[in-house]
Structures are given as C-alpha cells and as structure tokens.
Amino acid sequence: MTILLNTIFILFIGIWFVRFFVEMDVPEKYRVSRFFQNTTDYKGEGLTKKDVLRILFLAFLIRVLIYFASVLIYLVQSDFLSHAAAFSWNDFFNLWNKSDAQHYLDLAEKGYVNCTEVTEWSGREEHLFLVFFPLYPWFIRFFHFFVNSYAVAAFAVSIISFCVGCVFFYGAVKEEYGASIAEKSLTLLLLYPFSFFFGGIMTESLFFCLISAGFFYIRRHKWLIVGLIGLLASLCRIQGVILLGVGIVEFLISSQLIRMIQEGQFKGFLKYFFTEAVWLFLIPIGNLVYLGLNYQITGNAFQFTVYQKNHWYHTTTWFTNCVAEIMRYISGQVSDTTLLIWYPELILFVVAAALLLYSLRTQPLKYSAYLLVYTLINYSVTFLISGGRYMLNAIPLFFFTAALLNKHKLLYQLLCFASALLYGICFTAFLTGGAIY
C-alpha cells in the first residue's frame, strides 16, 4: 500500500508540473503541450449584489436553523421537552463548548502567558495552548469590547465569518465555473457531515472565510489584497501559508512566463513580479508572528511542536504512515471512535486522492495545488483524530465534486441525501458526547 501511494504521488506531481509548464504558454507545436492542455472550458459568471445578499441571508438562516436543531436534539435526548422553558443560555453554550472551544475562550480572556497547565511529563506549568494559533482568540477579544461575554463574542466571530465566507466561496466558484456549479458546491459544503463545526467556537469559520476570500481575489489577480488576507490566514492556521503557493501558481500562469521568456521580455516579467506578485510574500508573516509568540513566551520558536508531541500525541510523519495508522485502527475492534473518526478519515483521503487525479486535466491548477498540499499537511501527523473537521476547509473538494456531478443530476442528489444523513448522525454524536473532535 505504501509503495502504491508513493508511486501515485510521484506520478501526480510529475504530471501536474508538466501541465503547469504547458499552461505558462508552451507552444502548441509540441505534442506534449497538446496532450496536457486543460480539457474543460468553464464559463465563469460575475458575482452580483443580489448574489451577495441572497447568500448572506441563506448562510445566516442556516446557522440559526442549526443552532435551533442543536437545542431540539438536546431536549429530545435528555427527555427535557416538558421543561423546555427552563432551557438557558448556559445549556446552549455547553452544547457547543466541546473539544478545543474552552481553550480558545481562555486564550481570548487571559492571554497566552496566563494559560498554563501542570503536565505529567514535565511536572511543571506549561504553556500548552501555544499550539493554537492566535488570530481567532484575538478576534474574540476584539468582539468582547462590544458584548459582555467571551462566549457570545466567539459565536459572533464564527457566525459573521461563516456568512461572509459563504459569499466569497460562492463568488470564487461562480466566477471560475458559473452559477450552476457554484450552487452545487455551496450545497455540498453545507451538507458536508462535519460542517456543523462552522457554528462552533473553533477556527473553522474564520479560516474558511479567509481561504475563500483568498481564492476570490486570486481569481481577480488582486495581489495586495491576497497578501493581506493570506497573512491573516497564516495567523489563523499553519495551512494558511498555502495561499502563497496558490497565488504564485496563478500569477505565473496568468503572466505566461514561458512566452515572455521566448519573446525576450524576461525583464518586463521581473518588473511585473516585483511590483505585483511581491505582495504575496506578506503571507508567511502570519506564521512568523506565531513563531515569534512561541519564542517570546518560552524562548523556543518551535515550542508548540513539543506540546503537540508530548500532550496531544501528534508528531510529523509522511502521509502514507498516517494512512497506514488509520487502517490499523480500523482493523481493530469496532467502536464509536472507529465509526466516527477512522472510517471517515480514510474515506475522505480516498475521495481527495480520486478528485486530485480527476483534476489533473480538467480543473484549474491553483485549486489542485491547494487541495494536494492541504491534504498532505492534514494527513502528515500521527494520531489524527480531527481529520473530518480539518478537511472541511479543503474547499476544492466541493468545487471538483460539483464540477464532476454537474451533468449527473441523480448522482448529485444521491450524494446530497447521503451527506445529509451522515450530517445528522455526526451532529447528534457531537452534541451527545460522541467521538467527534
């Protein structure tokens, strides 16, 4: 299995780069150029004000309905229907205060310096929560100036980010693929079995908003805006830095580098690069700020990796080792963890791999580059227990699936039905203490 996965990976990388050079305007007289050209010509459509208002309303409505459903599930499973009037804000908050939510609230309220725990492995106070990137708690702290509750501020950040993110997501897809695929992509995103995390006190919504906005402005070649958005994205999660690569791929293809070299315009290209694309290098600053935070508090810029290993049991590994570990867990005794964590993670990996292969000659390279690197990062750690949640922001998954099923109405409807069913199962498990992280 390891040999097969590595072979497929190497072949994919090789073919991707051949097509990348072809799209930088290798002359069509070369046979390889004709073979590796994009085989699908999508007709993008402009994002309208009506689209913006409609998607904002739809996203907010969905968020409200999901919160209402969470209360209803709680009341039903706790046999609390006859006492529904006694349901309080604290009850609602506790429904969503799971996994890492409390850590983000503590960071927002107390700051990194004052958030410590005594650990068994060191026997002293450790700043364990340095593993969480700072943008989300900083945003919560900012919103707390307007509301008298860190929890309410956290929900506000997630809700606003989700609604705005849906607009950028829809806009990016519509301008690239057209309205039909944009509608299907958004529907698949909303029905993704782990998309309820968009409403939680976690980074999912904020990161989704920033990545979607990054794709939207990369499509429009607004490089300064992309650089600023990417800086925030890399301050939200380590994967945010991928926008740098996505931007460079799009810049080099759109500027037709090979043609410019052949026509003796390389100096012109360099001038264009250092006046436009240079803004993309703002993106890694977010990661550098995070490393600086680690250094300021502990004296080690990479202290977060120590905590990930010793407390969360995450160490960096090659993706094939992670997949092999998941398969070992699946081959063991069947449990809630097997059904809610390991099976979904394996299925998602297979789906991502299949869609990447499908994308080689049919989809824009910037999106396949993002999906490849994002998936590799997520599947390159040991003890991956949140893979389903992490892959929520592998958003080209939804682009590619919608494009693949755009002319297959029945298959699309069956997928939507299956996704909605799994959503209900996973959401209920999350609310009732199941193995969903």
Tab-separated table of N, CA and C in Angstrom, residues 365-423:
chain	number	residue	atom	x	y	z
A	365	LEU	N	-5.255	24.615	-12.024
A	365	LEU	CA	-4.123	24.091	-11.264
A	365	LEU	C	-4.006	24.699	-9.876
A	366	LYS	N	-4.428	25.936	-9.707
A	366	LYS	CA	-4.295	26.566	-8.388
A	366	LYS	C	-5.107	25.822	-7.343
A	367	TYR	N	-6.257	25.267	-7.753
A	367	TYR	CA	-7.098	24.565	-6.798
A	367	TYR	C	-6.558	23.165	-6.491
A	368	SER	N	-6.063	22.486	-7.506
A	368	SER	CA	-5.490	21.158	-7.243
A	368	SER	C	-4.225	21.285	-6.407
A	369	ALA	N	-3.459	22.369	-6.592
A	369	ALA	CA	-2.271	22.591	-5.769
A	369	ALA	C	-2.663	22.769	-4.315
A	370	TYR	N	-3.690	23.573	-4.066
A	370	TYR	CA	-4.148	23.784	-2.690
A	370	TYR	C	-4.632	22.475	-2.076
A	371	LEU	N	-5.488	21.742	-2.808
A	371	LEU	CA	-6.053	20.510	-2.264
A	371	LEU	C	-4.959	19.496	-1.958
A	372	LEU	N	-3.975	19.372	-2.844
A	372	LEU	CA	-2.888	18.423	-2.623
A	372	LEU	C	-2.110	18.772	-1.365
A	373	VAL	N	-1.638	20.000	-1.270
A	373	VAL	CA	-0.789	20.383	-0.136
A	373	VAL	C	-1.584	20.384	1.166
A	374	TYR	N	-2.805	20.879	1.109
A	374	TYR	CA	-3.636	20.909	2.314
A	374	TYR	C	-3.894	19.494	2.830
A	375	THR	N	-4.216	18.581	1.931
A	375	THR	CA	-4.465	17.196	2.333
A	375	THR	C	-3.202	16.557	2.895
A	376	LEU	N	-2.070	16.792	2.255
A	376	LEU	CA	-0.812	16.223	2.747
A	376	LEU	C	-0.483	16.728	4.149
A	377	ILE	N	-0.675	18.020	4.383
A	377	ILE	CA	-0.397	18.568	5.717
A	377	ILE	C	-1.295	17.911	6.760
A	378	ASN	N	-2.579	17.787	6.446
A	378	ASN	CA	-3.518	17.206	7.409
A	378	ASN	C	-3.224	15.738	7.687
A	379	TYR	N	-2.760	15.025	6.675
A	379	TYR	CA	-2.513	13.596	6.829
A	379	TYR	C	-1.026	13.298	7.046
A	380	SER	N	-0.310	14.255	7.559
A	380	SER	CA	1.117	14.035	7.838
A	380	SER	C	1.430	14.158	9.318
A	381	VAL	N	0.476	13.700	10.149
A	381	VAL	CA	0.689	13.662	11.598
A	381	VAL	C	0.231	12.312	12.128
A	382	THR	N	0.757	11.938	13.261
A	382	THR	CA	0.297	10.724	13.931
A	382	THR	C	-0.935	11.039	14.770
A	383	PHE	N	-1.726	10.040	15.049
A	383	PHE	CA	-2.925	10.144	15.881
A	383	PHE	C	-3.821	11.282	15.399
A	384	LEU	N	-4.236	11.199	14.162
A	384	LEU	CA	-5.089	12.213	13.541
A	384	LEU	C	-6.541	11.945	13.938
A	385	ILE	N	-7.028	12.676	14.930
A	385	ILE	CA	-8.380	12.422	15.415
A	385	ILE	C	-9.386	13.481	14.950
A	386	SER	N	-8.908	14.519	14.253
A	386	SER	CA	-9.818	15.580	13.807
A	386	SER	C	-9.786	15.752	12.295
A	387	GLY	N	-9.459	14.693	11.583
A	387	GLY	CA	-9.324	14.787	10.139
A	387	GLY	C	-10.601	15.221	9.447
A	388	GLY	N	-11.753	14.731	9.920
A	388	GLY	CA	-13.021	15.110	9.318
A	388	GLY	C	-13.267	16.599	9.427
A	389	ARG	N	-12.947	17.170	10.578
A	389	ARG	CA	-13.105	18.612	10.772
A	389	ARG	C	-12.091	19.386	9.950
A	390	TYR	N	-10.842	18.927	9.931
A	390	TYR	CA	-9.813	19.649	9.188
A	390	TYR	C	-10.129	19.708	7.693
A	391	MET	N	-10.655	18.608	7.146
A	391	MET	CA	-10.916	18.558	5.710
A	391	MET	C	-12.114	19.410	5.297
A	392	LEU	N	-12.800	19.970	6.264
A	392	LEU	CA	-13.871	20.918	5.975
A	392	LEU	C	-13.365	22.100	5.165
A	393	ASN	N	-12.111	22.476	5.392
A	393	ASN	CA	-11.525	23.606	4.672
A	393	ASN	C	-10.664	23.186	3.487
A	394	ALA	N	-10.789	21.939	3.078
A	394	ALA	CA	-10.191	21.505	1.807
A	394	ALA	C	-11.195	21.841	0.716
A	395	ILE	N	-11.499	23.133	0.565
A	395	ILE	CA	-12.686	23.542	-0.193
A	395	ILE	C	-12.673	23.175	-1.680
A	396	PRO	N	-11.533	22.968	-2.342
A	396	PRO	CA	-11.637	22.476	-3.725
A	396	PRO	C	-12.308	21.105	-3.833
A	397	LEU	N	-12.385	20.369	-2.726
A	397	LEU	CA	-13.152	19.118	-2.744
A	397	LEU	C	-14.563	19.359	-3.261
A	398	PHE	N	-15.153	20.456	-2.815
A	398	PHE	CA	-16.540	20.745	-3.172
A	398	PHE	C	-16.630	21.311	-4.588
A	399	PHE	N	-15.608	22.113	-4.990
A	399	PHE	CA	-15.564	22.589	-6.381
A	399	PHE	C	-15.539	21.404	-7.335
A	400	PHE	N	-14.570	20.517	-7.074
A	400	PHE	CA	-14.322	19.415	-8.007
A	400	PHE	C	-15.501	18.445	-8.060
A	401	THR	N	-16.073	18.141	-6.884
A	401	THR	CA	-17.216	17.220	-6.860
A	401	THR	C	-18.397	17.802	-7.618
A	402	ALA	N	-18.655	19.091	-7.402
A	402	ALA	CA	-19.766	19.745	-8.109
A	402	ALA	C	-19.524	19.759	-9.613
A	403	ALA	N	-18.282	20.027	-10.021
A	403	ALA	CA	-17.957	20.026	-11.451
A	403	ALA	C	-18.129	18.631	-12.044
A	404	LEU	N	-17.716	17.614	-11.307
A	404	LEU	CA	-17.808	16.233	-11.780
A	404	LEU	C	-19.264	15.790	-11.935
A	405	LEU	N	-20.122	16.225	-10.992
A	405	LEU	CA	-21.517	15.770	-10.979
A	405	LEU	C	-22.480	16.768	-11.595
A	406	ASN	N	-21.963	17.826	-12.204
A	406	ASN	CA	-22.835	18.887	-12.702
A	406	ASN	C	-23.836	18.379	-13.745
A	407	LYS	N	-23.433	17.392	-14.530
A	407	LYS	CA	-24.321	16.846	-15.562
A	407	LYS	C	-24.879	15.478	-15.178
A	408	HIS	N	-24.748	15.128	-13.890
A	408	HIS	CA	-25.257	13.839	-13.407
A	408	HIS	C	-26.195	14.110	-12.231
A	409	LYS	N	-27.391	14.530	-12.554
A	409	LYS	CA	-28.346	15.021	-11.555
A	409	LYS	C	-28.657	13.971	-10.498
A	410	LEU	N	-28.879	12.735	-10.914
A	410	LEU	CA	-29.256	11.689	-9.968
A	410	LEU	C	-28.130	11.414	-8.978
A	411	LEU	N	-26.896	11.299	-9.482
A	411	LEU	CA	-25.762	11.044	-8.593
A	411	LEU	C	-25.572	12.197	-7.605
A	412	TYR	N	-25.752	13.420	-8.099
A	412	TYR	CA	-25.637	14.588	-7.229
A	412	TYR	C	-26.694	14.544	-6.125
A	413	GLN	N	-27.922	14.204	-6.478
A	413	GLN	CA	-28.991	14.135	-5.481
A	413	GLN	C	-28.747	13.025	-4.472
A	414	LEU	N	-28.238	11.886	-4.945
A	414	LEU	CA	-27.924	10.776	-4.031
A	414	LEU	C	-26.812	11.172	-3.067
A	415	LEU	N	-25.814	11.892	-3.568
A	415	LEU	CA	-24.723	12.347	-2.702
A	415	LEU	C	-25.250	13.331	-1.658
A	416	CYS	N	-26.108	14.233	-2.072
A	416	CYS	CA	-26.688	15.198	-1.130
A	416	CYS	C	-27.487	14.477	-0.047
A	417	PHE	N	-28.265	13.471	-0.448
A	417	PHE	CA	-29.057	12.706	0.526
A	417	PHE	C	-28.148	11.980	1.516
A	418	ALA	N	-27.111	11.315	0.993
A	418	ALA	CA	-26.191	10.580	1.862
A	418	ALA	C	-25.457	11.532	2.806
A	419	SER	N	-25.037	12.677	2.286
A	419	SER	CA	-24.320	13.661	3.108
A	419	SER	C	-25.220	14.196	4.220
A	420	ALA	N	-26.481	14.474	3.879
A	420	ALA	CA	-27.419	14.987	4.880
A	420	ALA	C	-27.659	13.952	5.983
A	421	LEU	N	-27.763	12.690	5.594
A	421	LEU	CA	-27.963	11.616	6.571
A	421	LEU	C	-26.758	11.508	7.502
A	422	LEU	N	-25.564	11.515	6.929
A	422	LEU	CA	-24.348	11.432	7.733
A	422	LEU	C	-24.167	12.681	8.600
A	423	TYR	N	-24.580	13.827	8.054
A	423	TYR	CA	-24.535	15.071	8.838
A	423	TYR	C	-25.344	14.900	10.119
